[in-house]
Tab-separated table of C-alpha atoms in Angstrom:
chain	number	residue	atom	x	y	z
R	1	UNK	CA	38.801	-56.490	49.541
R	2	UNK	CA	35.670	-58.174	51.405
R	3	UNK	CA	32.863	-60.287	49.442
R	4	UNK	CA	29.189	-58.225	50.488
R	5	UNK	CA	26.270	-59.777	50.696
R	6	UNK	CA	22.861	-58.117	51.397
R	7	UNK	CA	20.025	-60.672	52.167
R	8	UNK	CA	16.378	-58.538	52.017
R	9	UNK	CA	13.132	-59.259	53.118
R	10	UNK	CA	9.968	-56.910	52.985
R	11	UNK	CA	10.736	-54.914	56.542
R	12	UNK	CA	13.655	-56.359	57.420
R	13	UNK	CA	12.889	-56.807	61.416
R	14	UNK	CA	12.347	-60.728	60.815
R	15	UNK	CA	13.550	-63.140	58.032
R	16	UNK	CA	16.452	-61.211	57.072
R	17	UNK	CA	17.839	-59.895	59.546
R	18	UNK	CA	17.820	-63.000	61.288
R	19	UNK	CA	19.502	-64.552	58.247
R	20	UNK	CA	22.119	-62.368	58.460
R	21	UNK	CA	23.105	-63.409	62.123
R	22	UNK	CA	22.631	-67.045	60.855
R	23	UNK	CA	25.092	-66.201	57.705
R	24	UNK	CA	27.503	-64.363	59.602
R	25	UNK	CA	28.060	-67.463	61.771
R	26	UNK	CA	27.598	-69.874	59.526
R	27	UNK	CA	30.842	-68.177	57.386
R	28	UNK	CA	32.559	-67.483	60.429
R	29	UNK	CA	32.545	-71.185	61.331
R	30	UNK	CA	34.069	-71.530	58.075
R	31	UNK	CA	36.849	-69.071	58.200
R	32	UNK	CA	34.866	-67.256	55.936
R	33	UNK	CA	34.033	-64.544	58.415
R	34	UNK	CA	37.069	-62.230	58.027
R	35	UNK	CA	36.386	-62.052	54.142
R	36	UNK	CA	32.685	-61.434	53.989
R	37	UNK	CA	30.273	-58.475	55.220
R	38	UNK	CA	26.801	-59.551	55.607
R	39	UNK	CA	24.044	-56.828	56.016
R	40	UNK	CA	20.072	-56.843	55.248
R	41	UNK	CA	17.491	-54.829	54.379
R	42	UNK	CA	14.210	-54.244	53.563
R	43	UNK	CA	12.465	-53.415	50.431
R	44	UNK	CA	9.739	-51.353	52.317
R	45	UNK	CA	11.257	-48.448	54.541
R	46	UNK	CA	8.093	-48.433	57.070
R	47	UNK	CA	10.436	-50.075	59.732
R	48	UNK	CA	13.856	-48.527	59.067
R	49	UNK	CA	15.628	-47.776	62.163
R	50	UNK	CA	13.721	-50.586	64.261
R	51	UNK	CA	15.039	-53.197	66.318
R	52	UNK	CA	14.255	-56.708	64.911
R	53	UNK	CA	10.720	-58.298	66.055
R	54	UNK	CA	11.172	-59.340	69.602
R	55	UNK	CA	10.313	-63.132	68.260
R	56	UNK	CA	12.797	-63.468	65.985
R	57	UNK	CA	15.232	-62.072	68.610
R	58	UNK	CA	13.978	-64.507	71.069
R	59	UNK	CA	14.071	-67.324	68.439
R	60	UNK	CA	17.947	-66.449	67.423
R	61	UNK	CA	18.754	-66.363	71.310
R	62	UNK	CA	16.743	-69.367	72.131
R	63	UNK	CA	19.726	-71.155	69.455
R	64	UNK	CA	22.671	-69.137	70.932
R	65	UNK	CA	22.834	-66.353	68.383
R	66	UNK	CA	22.602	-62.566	69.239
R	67	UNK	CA	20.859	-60.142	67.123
R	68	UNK	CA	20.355	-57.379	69.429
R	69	UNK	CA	22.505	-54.771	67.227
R	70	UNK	CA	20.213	-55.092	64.509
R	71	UNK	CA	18.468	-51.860	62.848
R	72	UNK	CA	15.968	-51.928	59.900
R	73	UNK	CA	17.558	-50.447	56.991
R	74	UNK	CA	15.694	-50.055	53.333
R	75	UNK	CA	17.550	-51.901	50.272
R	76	UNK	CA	17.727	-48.551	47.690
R	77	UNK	CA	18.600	-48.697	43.633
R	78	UNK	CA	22.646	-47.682	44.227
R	79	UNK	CA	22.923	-50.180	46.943
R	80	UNK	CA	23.485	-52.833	44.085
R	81	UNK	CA	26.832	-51.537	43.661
R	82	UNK	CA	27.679	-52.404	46.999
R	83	UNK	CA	26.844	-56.078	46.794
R	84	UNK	CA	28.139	-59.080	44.929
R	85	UNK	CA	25.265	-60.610	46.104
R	86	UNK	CA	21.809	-59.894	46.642
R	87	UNK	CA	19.645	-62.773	48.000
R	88	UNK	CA	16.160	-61.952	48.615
R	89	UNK	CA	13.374	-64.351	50.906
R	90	UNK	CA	10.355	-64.520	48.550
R	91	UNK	CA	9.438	-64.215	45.001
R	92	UNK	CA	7.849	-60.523	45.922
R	93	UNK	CA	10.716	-59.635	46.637
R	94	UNK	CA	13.123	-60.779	44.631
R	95	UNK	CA	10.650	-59.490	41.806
R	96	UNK	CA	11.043	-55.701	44.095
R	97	UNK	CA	14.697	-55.482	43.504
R	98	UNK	CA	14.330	-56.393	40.337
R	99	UNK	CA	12.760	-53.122	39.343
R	100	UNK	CA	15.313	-51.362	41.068
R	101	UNK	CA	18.552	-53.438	39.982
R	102	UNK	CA	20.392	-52.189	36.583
R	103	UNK	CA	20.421	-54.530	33.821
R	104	UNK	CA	22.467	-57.759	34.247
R	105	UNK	CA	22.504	-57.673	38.063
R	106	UNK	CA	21.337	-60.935	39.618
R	107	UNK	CA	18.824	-61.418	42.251
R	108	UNK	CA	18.211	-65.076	43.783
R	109	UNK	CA	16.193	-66.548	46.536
R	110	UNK	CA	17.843	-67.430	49.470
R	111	UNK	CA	16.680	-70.701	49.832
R	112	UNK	CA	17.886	-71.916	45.663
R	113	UNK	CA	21.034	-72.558	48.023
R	114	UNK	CA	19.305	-75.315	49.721
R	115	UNK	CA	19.538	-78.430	48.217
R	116	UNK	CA	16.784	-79.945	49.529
R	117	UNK	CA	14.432	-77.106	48.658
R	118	UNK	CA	12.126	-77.362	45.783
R	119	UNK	CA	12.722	-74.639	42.791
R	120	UNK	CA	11.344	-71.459	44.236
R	121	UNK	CA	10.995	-72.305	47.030
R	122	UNK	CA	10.848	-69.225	49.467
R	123	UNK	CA	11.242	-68.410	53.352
R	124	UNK	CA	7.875	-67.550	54.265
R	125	UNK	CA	6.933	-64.454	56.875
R	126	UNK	CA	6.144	-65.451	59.679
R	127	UNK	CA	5.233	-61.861	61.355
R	128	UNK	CA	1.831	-62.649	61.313
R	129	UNK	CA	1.470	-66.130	62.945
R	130	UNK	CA	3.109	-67.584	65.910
R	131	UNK	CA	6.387	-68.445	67.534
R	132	UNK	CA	6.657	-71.510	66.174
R	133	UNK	CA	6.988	-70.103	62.425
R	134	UNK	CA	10.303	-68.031	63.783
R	135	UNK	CA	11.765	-71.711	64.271
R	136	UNK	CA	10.730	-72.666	61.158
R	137	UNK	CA	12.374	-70.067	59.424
R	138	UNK	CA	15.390	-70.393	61.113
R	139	UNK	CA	15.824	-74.212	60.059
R	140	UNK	CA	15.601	-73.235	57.012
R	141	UNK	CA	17.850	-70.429	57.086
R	142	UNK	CA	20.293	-72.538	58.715
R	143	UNK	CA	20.120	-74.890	56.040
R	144	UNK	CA	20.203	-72.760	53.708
R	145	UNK	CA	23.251	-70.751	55.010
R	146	UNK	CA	25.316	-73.692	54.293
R	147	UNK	CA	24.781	-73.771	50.807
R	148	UNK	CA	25.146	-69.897	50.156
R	149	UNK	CA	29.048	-70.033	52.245
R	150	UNK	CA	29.999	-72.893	49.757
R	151	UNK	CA	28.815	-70.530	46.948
R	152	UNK	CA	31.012	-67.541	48.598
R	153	UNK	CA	33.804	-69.474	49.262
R	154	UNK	CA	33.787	-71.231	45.640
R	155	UNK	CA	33.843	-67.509	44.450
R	156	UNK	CA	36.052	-65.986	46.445
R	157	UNK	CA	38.974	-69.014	46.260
């Protein structure tokens, strides 16, 4: 029996589908990987079937990760029994799933796994500006990918 995780952003062609490749590694490196599916999605369906933005595919490759199988999906209301963990990127979000999730299911931010980060803090879009907010993101995803395997493997034994 595998451990799921779905990380969701609003389209999902940028900040979670690249923290997806970043998680997948990140718990592979652990010996994590074999245990633990890791998909995204997004909470708007506008993009579903889409390759991820050609940015954030060159960013991931630029850092020796390959995201080139990725597809937009949309996160629906009986995908929450799929998951034992649903981490969203921002506050809109996480508050978008939460009108969707049954009562007692638990949405976080991905980035309340990063020590470092303030409370709330979120990863911020960066479709709209340059390529240097694609490397932003993926610091902090990176960073914050560390913190969510400990969580997994602290719940998984």
């Amino acid at each position: 029996m595998s451990y799921r995780v779905c990380l969701v952003c609003m389209g999902n062609i940028c900040r979670s589908p690249m923290a997806e490749v970043v998680l997948r590694r990140t718990l592979e490196e652990r010996g994590l990987g074999g245990r633990v599916v890791v998909e995204s999605a997004g909470t708007g369906g506008w993009h579903a079937g889409d390759p991820m933005d050609e940015r954030a595919l060159g960013t991931l490759a630029e850092h020796g990760y390959d995201g080139a199988a990725h597809r937009a999906r949309q996160f629906t209301e009986d995908w929450f029994d799929r998951y034992d963990l649903v981490l969203a990127m921002d506050r809109d979000n996480v508050a978008n799933l939460r009108r969707l999730a049954p009562t007692g299911v638990e949405v976080r931010l991905f980035r309340s796994f990063d020590p470092g980060a303030p409370d709330g803090a979120e990863v911020p879009d960066p479709y709209y500006g340059g390529r240097e907010g694609f490397e932003e993101v993926l610091t902090m995803l990176e960073t914050a990918s560390e913190g969510v395997a400990k969580h997994i493997a602290d719940e998984i034994g």
